[in-house]
PDB file of C-alpha atoms in Angstrom:
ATOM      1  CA  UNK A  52     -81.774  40.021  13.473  1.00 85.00           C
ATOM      2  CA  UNK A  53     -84.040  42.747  14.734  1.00 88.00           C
ATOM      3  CA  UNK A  54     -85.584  43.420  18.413  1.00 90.00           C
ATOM      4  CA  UNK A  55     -88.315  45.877  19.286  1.00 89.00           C
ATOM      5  CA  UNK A  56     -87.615  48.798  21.533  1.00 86.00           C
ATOM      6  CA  UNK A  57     -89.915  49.872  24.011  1.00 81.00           C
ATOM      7  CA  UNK A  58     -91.189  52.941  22.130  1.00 80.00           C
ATOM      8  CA  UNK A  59     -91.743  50.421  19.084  1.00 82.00           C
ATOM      9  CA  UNK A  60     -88.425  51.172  17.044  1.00 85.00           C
ATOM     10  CA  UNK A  61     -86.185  48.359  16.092  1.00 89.00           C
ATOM     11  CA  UNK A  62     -82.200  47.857  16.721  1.00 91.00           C
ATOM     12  CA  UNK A  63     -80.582  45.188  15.956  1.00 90.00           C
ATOM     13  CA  UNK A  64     -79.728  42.517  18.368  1.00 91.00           C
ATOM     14  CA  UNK A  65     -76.481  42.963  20.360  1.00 93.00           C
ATOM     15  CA  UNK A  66     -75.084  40.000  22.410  1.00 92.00           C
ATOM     16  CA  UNK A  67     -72.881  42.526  24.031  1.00 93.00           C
ATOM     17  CA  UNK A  68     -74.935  44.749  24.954  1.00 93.00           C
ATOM     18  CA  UNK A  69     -76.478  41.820  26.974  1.00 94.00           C
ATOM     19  CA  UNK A  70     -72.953  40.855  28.393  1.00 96.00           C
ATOM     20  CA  UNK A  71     -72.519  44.632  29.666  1.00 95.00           C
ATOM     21  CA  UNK A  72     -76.467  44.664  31.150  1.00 94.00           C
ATOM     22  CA  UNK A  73     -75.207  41.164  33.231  1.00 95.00           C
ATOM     23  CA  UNK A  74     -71.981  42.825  34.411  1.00 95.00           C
ATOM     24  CA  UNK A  75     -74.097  45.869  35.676  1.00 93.00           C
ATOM     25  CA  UNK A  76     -75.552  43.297  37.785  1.00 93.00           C
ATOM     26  CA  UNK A  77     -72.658  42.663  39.106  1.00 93.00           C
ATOM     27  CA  UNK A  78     -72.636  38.551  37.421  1.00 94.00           C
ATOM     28  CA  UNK A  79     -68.867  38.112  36.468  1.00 95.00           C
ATOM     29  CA  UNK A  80     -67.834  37.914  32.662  1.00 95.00           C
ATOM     30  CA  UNK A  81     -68.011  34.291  32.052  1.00 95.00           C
ATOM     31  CA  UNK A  82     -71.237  34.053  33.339  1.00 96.00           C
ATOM     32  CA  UNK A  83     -72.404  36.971  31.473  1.00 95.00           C
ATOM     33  CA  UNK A  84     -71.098  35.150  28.178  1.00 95.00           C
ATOM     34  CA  UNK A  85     -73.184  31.927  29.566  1.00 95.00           C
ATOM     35  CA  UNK A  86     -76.568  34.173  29.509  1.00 96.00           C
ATOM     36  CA  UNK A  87     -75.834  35.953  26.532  1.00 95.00           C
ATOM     37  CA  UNK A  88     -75.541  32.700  24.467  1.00 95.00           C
ATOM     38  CA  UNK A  89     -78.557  31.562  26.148  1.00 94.00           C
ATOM     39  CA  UNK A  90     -80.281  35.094  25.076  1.00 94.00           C
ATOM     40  CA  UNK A  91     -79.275  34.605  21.866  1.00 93.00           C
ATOM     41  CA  UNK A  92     -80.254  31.002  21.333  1.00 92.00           C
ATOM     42  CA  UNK A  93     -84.146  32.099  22.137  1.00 91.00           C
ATOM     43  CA  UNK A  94     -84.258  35.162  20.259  1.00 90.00           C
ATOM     44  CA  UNK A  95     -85.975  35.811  16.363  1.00 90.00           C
ATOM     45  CA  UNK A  96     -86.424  38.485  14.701  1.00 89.00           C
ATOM     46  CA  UNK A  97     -89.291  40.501  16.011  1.00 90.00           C
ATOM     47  CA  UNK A  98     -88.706  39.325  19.698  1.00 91.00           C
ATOM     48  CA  UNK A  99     -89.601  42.631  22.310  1.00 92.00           C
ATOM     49  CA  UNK A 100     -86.995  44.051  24.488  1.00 91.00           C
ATOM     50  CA  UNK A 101     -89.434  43.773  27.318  1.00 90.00           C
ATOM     51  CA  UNK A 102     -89.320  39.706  26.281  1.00 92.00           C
ATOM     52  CA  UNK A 103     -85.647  39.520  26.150  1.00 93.00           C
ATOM     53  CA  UNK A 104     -85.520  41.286  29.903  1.00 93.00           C
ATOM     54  CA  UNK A 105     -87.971  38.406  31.350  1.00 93.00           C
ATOM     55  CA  UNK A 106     -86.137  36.064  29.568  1.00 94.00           C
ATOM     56  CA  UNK A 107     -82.359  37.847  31.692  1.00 95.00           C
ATOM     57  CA  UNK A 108     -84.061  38.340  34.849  1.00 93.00           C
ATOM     58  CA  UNK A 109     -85.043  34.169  34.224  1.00 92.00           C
ATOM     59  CA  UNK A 110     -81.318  33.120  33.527  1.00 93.00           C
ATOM     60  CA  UNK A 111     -79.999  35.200  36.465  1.00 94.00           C
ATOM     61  CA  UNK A 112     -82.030  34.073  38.875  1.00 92.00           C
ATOM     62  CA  UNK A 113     -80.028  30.644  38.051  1.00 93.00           C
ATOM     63  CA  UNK A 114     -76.663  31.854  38.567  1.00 92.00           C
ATOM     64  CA  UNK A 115     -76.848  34.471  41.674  1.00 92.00           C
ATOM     65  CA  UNK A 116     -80.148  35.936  43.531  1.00 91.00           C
ATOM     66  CA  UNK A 117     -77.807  39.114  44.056  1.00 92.00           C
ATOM     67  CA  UNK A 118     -77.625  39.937  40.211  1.00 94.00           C
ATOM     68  CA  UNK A 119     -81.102  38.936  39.634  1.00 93.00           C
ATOM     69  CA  UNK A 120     -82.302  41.955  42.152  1.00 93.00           C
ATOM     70  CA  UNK A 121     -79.927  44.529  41.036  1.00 94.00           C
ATOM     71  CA  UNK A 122     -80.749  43.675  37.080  1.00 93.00           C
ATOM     72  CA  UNK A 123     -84.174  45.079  38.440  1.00 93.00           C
ATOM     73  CA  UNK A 124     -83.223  48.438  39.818  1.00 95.00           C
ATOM     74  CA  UNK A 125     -84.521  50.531  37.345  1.00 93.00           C
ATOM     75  CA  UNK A 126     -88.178  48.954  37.169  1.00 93.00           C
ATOM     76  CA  UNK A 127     -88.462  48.841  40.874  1.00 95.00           C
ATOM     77  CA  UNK A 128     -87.881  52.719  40.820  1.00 96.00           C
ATOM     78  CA  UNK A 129     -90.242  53.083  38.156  1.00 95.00           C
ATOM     79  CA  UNK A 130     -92.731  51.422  40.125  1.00 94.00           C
ATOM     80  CA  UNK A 131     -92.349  53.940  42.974  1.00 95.00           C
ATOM     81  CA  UNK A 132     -94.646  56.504  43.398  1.00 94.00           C
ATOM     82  CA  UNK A 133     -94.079  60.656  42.926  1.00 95.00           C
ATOM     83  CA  UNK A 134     -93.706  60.987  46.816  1.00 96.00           C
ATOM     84  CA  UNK A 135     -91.572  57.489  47.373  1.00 97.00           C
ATOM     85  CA  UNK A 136     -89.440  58.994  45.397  1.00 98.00           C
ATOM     86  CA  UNK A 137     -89.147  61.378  46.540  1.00 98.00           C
ATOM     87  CA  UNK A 138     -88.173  60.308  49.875  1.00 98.00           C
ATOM     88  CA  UNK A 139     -85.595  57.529  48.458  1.00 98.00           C
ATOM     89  CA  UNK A 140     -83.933  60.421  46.728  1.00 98.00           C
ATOM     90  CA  UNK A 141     -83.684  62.321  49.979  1.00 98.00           C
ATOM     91  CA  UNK A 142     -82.343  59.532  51.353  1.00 98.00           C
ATOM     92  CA  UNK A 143     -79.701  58.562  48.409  1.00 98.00           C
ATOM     93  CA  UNK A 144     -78.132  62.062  48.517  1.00 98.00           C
ATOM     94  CA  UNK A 145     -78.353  61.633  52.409  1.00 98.00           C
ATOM     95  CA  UNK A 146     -75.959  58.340  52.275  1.00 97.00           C
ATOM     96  CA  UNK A 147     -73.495  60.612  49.853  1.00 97.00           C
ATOM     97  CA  UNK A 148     -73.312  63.564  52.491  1.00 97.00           C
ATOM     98  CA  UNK A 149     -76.060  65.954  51.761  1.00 98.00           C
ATOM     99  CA  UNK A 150     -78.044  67.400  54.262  1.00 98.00           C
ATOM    100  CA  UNK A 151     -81.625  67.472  52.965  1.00 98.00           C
ATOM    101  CA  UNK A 152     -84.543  68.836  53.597  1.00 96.00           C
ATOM    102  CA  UNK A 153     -88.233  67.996  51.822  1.00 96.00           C
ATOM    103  CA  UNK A 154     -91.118  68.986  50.308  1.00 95.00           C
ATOM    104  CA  UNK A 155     -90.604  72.682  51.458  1.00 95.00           C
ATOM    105  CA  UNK A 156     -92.690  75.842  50.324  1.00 95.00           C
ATOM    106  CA  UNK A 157     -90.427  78.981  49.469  1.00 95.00           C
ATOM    107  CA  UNK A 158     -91.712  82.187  48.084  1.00 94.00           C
ATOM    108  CA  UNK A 159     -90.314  83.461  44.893  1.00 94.00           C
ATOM    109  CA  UNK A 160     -90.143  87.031  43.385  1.00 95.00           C
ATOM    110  CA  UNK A 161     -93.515  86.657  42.301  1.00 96.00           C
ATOM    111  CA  UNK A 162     -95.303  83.479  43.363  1.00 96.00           C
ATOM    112  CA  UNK A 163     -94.623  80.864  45.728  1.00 95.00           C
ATOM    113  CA  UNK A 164     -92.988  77.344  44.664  1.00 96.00           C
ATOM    114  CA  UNK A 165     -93.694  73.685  45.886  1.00 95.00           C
ATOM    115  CA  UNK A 166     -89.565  72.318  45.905  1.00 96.00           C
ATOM    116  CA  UNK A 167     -89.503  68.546  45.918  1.00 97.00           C
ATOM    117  CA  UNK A 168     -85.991  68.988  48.047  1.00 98.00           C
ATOM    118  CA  UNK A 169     -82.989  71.099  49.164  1.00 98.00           C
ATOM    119  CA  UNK A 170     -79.891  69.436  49.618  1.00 98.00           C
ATOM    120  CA  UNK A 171     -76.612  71.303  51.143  1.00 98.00           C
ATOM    121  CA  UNK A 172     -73.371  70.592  50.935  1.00 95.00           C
ATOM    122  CA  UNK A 173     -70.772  73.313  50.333  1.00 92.00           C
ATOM    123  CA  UNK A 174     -73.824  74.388  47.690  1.00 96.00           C
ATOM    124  CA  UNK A 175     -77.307  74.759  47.906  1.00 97.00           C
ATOM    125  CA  UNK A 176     -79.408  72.655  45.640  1.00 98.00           C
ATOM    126  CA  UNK A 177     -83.143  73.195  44.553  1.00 98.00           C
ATOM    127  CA  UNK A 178     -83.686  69.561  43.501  1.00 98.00           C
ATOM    128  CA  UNK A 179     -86.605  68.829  41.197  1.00 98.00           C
ATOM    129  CA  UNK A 180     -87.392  64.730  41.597  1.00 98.00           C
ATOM    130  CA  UNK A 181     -89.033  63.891  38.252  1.00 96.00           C
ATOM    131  CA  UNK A 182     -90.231  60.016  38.364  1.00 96.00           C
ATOM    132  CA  UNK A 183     -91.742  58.836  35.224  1.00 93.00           C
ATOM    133  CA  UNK A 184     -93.871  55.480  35.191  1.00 91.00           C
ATOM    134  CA  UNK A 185     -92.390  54.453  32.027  1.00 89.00           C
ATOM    135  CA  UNK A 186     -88.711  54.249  32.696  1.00 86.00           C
ATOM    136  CA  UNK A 187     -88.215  54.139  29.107  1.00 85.00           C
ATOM    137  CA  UNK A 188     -89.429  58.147  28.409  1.00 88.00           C
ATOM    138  CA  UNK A 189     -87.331  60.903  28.170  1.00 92.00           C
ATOM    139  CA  UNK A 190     -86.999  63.916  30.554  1.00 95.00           C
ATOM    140  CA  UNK A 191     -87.770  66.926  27.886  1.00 95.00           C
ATOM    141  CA  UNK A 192     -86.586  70.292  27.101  1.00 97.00           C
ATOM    142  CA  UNK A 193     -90.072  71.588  28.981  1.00 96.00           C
ATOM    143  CA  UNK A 194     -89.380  69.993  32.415  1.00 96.00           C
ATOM    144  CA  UNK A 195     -86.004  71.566  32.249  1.00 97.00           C
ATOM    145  CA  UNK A 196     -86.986  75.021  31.629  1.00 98.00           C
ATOM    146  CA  UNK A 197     -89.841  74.535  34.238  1.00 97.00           C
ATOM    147  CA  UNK A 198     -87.048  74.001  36.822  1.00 98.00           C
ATOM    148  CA  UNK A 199     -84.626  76.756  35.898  1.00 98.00           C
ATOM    149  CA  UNK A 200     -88.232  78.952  36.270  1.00 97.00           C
ATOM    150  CA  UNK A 201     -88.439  78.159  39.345  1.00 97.00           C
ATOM    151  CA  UNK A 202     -84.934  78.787  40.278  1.00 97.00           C
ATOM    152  CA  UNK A 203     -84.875  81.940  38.928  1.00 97.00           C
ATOM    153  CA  UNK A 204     -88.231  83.018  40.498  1.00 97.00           C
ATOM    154  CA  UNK A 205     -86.639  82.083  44.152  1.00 96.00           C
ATOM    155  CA  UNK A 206     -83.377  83.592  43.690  1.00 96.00           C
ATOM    156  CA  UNK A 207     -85.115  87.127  42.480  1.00 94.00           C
ATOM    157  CA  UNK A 208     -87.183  86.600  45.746  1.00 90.00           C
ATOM    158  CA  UNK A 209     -84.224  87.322  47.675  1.00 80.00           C
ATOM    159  CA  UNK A 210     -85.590  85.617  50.921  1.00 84.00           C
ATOM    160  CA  UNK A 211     -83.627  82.461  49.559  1.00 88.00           C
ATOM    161  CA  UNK A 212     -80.856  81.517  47.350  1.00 92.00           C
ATOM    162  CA  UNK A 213     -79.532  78.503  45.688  1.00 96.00           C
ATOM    163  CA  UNK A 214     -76.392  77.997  43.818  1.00 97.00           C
ATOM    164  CA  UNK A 215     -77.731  75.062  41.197  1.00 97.00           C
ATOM    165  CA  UNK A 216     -80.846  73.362  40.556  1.00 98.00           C
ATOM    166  CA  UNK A 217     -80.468  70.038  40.470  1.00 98.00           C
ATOM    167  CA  UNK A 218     -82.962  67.333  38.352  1.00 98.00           C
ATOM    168  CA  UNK A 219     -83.016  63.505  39.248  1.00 98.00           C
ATOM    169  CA  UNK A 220     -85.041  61.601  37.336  1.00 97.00           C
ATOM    170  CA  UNK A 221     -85.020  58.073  36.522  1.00 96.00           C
ATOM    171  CA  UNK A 222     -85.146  57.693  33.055  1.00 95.00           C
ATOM    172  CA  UNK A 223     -82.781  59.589  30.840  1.00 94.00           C
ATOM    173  CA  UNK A 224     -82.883  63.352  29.279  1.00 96.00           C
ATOM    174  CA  UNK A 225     -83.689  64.159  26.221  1.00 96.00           C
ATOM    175  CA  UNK A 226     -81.241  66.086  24.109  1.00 96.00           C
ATOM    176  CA  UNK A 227     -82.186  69.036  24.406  1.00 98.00           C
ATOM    177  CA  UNK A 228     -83.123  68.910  27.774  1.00 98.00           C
ATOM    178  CA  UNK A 229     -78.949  68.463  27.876  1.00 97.00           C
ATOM    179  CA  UNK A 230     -78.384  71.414  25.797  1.00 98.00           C
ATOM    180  CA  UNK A 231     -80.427  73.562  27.848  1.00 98.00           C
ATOM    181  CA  UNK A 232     -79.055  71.814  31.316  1.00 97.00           C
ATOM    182  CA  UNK A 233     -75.289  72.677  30.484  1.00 97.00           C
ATOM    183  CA  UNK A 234     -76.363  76.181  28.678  1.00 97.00           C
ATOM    184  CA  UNK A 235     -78.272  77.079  32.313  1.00 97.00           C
ATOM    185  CA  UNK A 236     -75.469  75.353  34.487  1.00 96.00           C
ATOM    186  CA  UNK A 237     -78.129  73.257  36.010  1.00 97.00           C
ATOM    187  CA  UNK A 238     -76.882  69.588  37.075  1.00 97.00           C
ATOM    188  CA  UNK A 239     -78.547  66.919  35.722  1.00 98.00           C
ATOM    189  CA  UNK A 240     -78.569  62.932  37.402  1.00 98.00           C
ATOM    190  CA  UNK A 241     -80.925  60.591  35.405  1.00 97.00           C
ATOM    191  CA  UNK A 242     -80.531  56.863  34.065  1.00 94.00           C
ATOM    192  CA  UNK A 243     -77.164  56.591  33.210  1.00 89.00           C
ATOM    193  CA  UNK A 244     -76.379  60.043  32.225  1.00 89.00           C
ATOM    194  CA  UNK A 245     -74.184  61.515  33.807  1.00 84.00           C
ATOM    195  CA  UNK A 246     -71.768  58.482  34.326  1.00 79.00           C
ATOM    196  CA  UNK A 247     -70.276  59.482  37.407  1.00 81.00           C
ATOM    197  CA  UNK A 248     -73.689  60.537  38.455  1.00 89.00           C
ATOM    198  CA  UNK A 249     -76.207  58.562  37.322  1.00 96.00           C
ATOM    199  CA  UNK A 250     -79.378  57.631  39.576  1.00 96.00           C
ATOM    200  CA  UNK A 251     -77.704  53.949  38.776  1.00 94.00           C
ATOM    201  CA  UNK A 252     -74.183  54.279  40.349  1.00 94.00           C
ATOM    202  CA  UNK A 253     -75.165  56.698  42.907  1.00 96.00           C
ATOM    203  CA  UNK A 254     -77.535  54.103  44.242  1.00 96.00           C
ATOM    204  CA  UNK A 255     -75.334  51.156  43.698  1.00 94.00           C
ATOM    205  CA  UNK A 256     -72.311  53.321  45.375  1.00 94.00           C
ATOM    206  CA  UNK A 257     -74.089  53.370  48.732  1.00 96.00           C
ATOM    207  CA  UNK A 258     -76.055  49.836  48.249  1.00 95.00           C
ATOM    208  CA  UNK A 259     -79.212  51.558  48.730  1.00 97.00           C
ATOM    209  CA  UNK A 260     -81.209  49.490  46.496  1.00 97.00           C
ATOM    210  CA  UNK A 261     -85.042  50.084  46.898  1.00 97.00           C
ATOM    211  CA  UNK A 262     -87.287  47.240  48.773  1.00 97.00           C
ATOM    212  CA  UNK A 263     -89.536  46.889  45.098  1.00 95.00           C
ATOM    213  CA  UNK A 264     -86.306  45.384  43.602  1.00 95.00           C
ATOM    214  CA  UNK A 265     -86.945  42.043  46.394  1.00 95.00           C
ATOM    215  CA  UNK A 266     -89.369  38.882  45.488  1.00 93.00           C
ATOM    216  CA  UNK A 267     -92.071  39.968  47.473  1.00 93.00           C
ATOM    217  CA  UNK A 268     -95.756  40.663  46.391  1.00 94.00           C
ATOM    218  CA  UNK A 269     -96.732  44.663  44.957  1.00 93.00           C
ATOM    219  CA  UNK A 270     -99.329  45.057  47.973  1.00 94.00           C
ATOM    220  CA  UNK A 271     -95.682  43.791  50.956  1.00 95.00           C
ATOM    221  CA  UNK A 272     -94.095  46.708  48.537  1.00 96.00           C
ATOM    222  CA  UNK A 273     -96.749  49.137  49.004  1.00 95.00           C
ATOM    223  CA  UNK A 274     -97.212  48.630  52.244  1.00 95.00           C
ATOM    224  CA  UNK A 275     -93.551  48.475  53.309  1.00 96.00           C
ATOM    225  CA  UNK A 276     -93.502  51.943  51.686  1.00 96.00           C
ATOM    226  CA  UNK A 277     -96.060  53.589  53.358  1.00 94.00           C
ATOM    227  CA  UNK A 278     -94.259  52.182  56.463  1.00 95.00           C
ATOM    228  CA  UNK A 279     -91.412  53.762  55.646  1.00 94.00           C
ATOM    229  CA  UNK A 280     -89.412  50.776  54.871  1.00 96.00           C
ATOM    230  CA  UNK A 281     -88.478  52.254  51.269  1.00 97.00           C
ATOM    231  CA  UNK A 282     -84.893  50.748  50.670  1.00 97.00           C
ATOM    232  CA  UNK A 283     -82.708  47.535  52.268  1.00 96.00           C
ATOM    233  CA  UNK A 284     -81.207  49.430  54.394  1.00 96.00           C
ATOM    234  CA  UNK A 285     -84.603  50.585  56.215  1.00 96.00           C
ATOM    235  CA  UNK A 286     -85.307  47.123  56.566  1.00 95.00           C
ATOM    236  CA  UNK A 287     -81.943  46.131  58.425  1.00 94.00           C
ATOM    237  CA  UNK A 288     -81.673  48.960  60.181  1.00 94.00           C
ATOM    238  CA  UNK A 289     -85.484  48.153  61.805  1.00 92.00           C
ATOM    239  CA  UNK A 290     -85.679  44.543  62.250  1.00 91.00           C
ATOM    240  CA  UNK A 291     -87.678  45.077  65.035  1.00 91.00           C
ATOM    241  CA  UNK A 292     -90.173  47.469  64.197  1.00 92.00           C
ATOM    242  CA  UNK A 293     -90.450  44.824  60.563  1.00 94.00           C
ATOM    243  CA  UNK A 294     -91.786  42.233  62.819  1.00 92.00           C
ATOM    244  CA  UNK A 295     -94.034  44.407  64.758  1.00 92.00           C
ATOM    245  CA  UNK A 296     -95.773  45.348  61.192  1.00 91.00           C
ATOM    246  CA  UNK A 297     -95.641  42.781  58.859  1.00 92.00           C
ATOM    247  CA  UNK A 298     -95.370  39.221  61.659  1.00 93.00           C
ATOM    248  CA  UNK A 299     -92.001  37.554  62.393  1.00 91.00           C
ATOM    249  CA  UNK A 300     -92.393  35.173  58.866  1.00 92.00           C
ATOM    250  CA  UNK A 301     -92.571  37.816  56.215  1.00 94.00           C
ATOM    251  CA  UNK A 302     -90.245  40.183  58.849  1.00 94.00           C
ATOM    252  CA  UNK A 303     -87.712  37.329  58.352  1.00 94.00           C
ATOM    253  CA  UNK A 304     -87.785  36.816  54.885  1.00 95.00           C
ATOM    254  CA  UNK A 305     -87.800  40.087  54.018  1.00 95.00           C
ATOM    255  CA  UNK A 306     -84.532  40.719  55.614  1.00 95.00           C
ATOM    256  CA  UNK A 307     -82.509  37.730  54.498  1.00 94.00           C
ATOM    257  CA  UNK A 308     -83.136  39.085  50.837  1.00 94.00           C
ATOM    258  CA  UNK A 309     -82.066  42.180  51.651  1.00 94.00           C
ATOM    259  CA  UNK A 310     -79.147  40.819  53.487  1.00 92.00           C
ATOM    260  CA  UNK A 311     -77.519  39.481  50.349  1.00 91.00           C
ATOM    261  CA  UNK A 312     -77.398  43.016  48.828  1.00 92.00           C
ATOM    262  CA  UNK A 313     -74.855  44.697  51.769  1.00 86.00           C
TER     263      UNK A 313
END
């Protein structure tokens, strides 16, 4: 039995592939087995993977509410746009000790460069925040070399140096976007590549989930956002200000779904 990719190619159906996406959302094994069988049971040949992720999201809203908003990580990022993410990136390598500074404008050896962020620890980072609207896309060769431009152009400047750039993106890199990455010793953090630092465990590390994964409306989202409510923890940590913006109901329901995530 065949499914159909995103990008129209077809794989062939694999209950444990659906076991391991259930475990990422942190449901335990045996229920993962439950949903899998159910999966299975309502898939033919032909059936969409964007089908058979309505048809998770459905089963794991019956077993926890928890695992039914983590399972939707990656489309709530998706959904973000260039400058949210921006910001929620700041913030992510924020919660893991980086000291971070945005949207800054440093002159190169020859022109001057728009950096999304710089982010210190003992190294300096030029990070490039590439957020694609189809989650499913790679992040080329091109965008790669565009960065390490960029880096180069700085560092000749003089005025400013950085040890690394550094690309986050949330969909994964193309291969030879890799090649290039680990030729050019520039770090790379996209959908589950690398492992240990993946946009995915980096975010689940520090529980800083973004407020698009919750059951609220697109327009709450938006405006939450441009608020500056963009993840759970924004919403917890300002209870107060919530209720000032959005009335006490919403306020309240807001932050008992983002309670169950922390």
């Amino acid at each position: 039995m065949f499914v159909i990719k995103a990008n129209g190619e077809s794989e062939k159906f694999d209950k444990k592939k659906i076991i391991r996406t259930c475990m990422r959302a942190e449901l335990p094994m045996k229920e993962a087995k439950e949903v899998a069988n159910k999966i299975e049971k309502n898939v033919t040949s032909g059936t969409s993977t964007k089908r058979i992720y309505k048809l998770i999201l459905k089963e794991l809203q019956k077993y926890s509410e928890k695992s039914m908003f983590v399972y939707r990580i990656r489309e709530a990022i998706a959904r973000m746009d260039s400058e949210v993410f921006e910001k929620f990136v700041e913030k992510l390598l924020e919660e893991h000790g980086y000291m971070c500074s945005w949207n800054r404008i440093i002159k190169g050896e020859i022109v001057e460069h728009q950096v999304d962020l710089i982010a210190k620890n003992e190294m300096s980072y030029l990070v490039e925040c590439k957020k694609h609207a189809n989650p499913h896309r790679d992040c080329g060769l091109g965008e790669t070399m565009e960065v390490w431009a960029r880096l180069d152009d700085i560092n000749r400047g003089g005025r400013n140096h950085f040890d690394k750039a550094w690309i986050i993106t949330n969909t994964k890199f193309s291969e030879h976007a890799k090649r290039y990455a680990e030729g050019k010793k520039i770090r790379l953090t996209g959908w589950r590549y690398k492992e240990e630092d993946s946009l995915e465990n980096l975010v689940k590390a520090k529980k800083l989930y973004p407020v698009a994964i919750l059951s609220i409306d697109k327009r709450t989202v938006s405006m939450l956002e441009k608020n500056g409510f963009i993840t759970i923890k924004d919403v917890i940590k300002n209870e107060k200000k919530l209720g000032s913006k959005f009335g006490k109901k919403l306020a309240y329901e807001i932050v008992q779904q983002s309670g169950k995530l922390l």
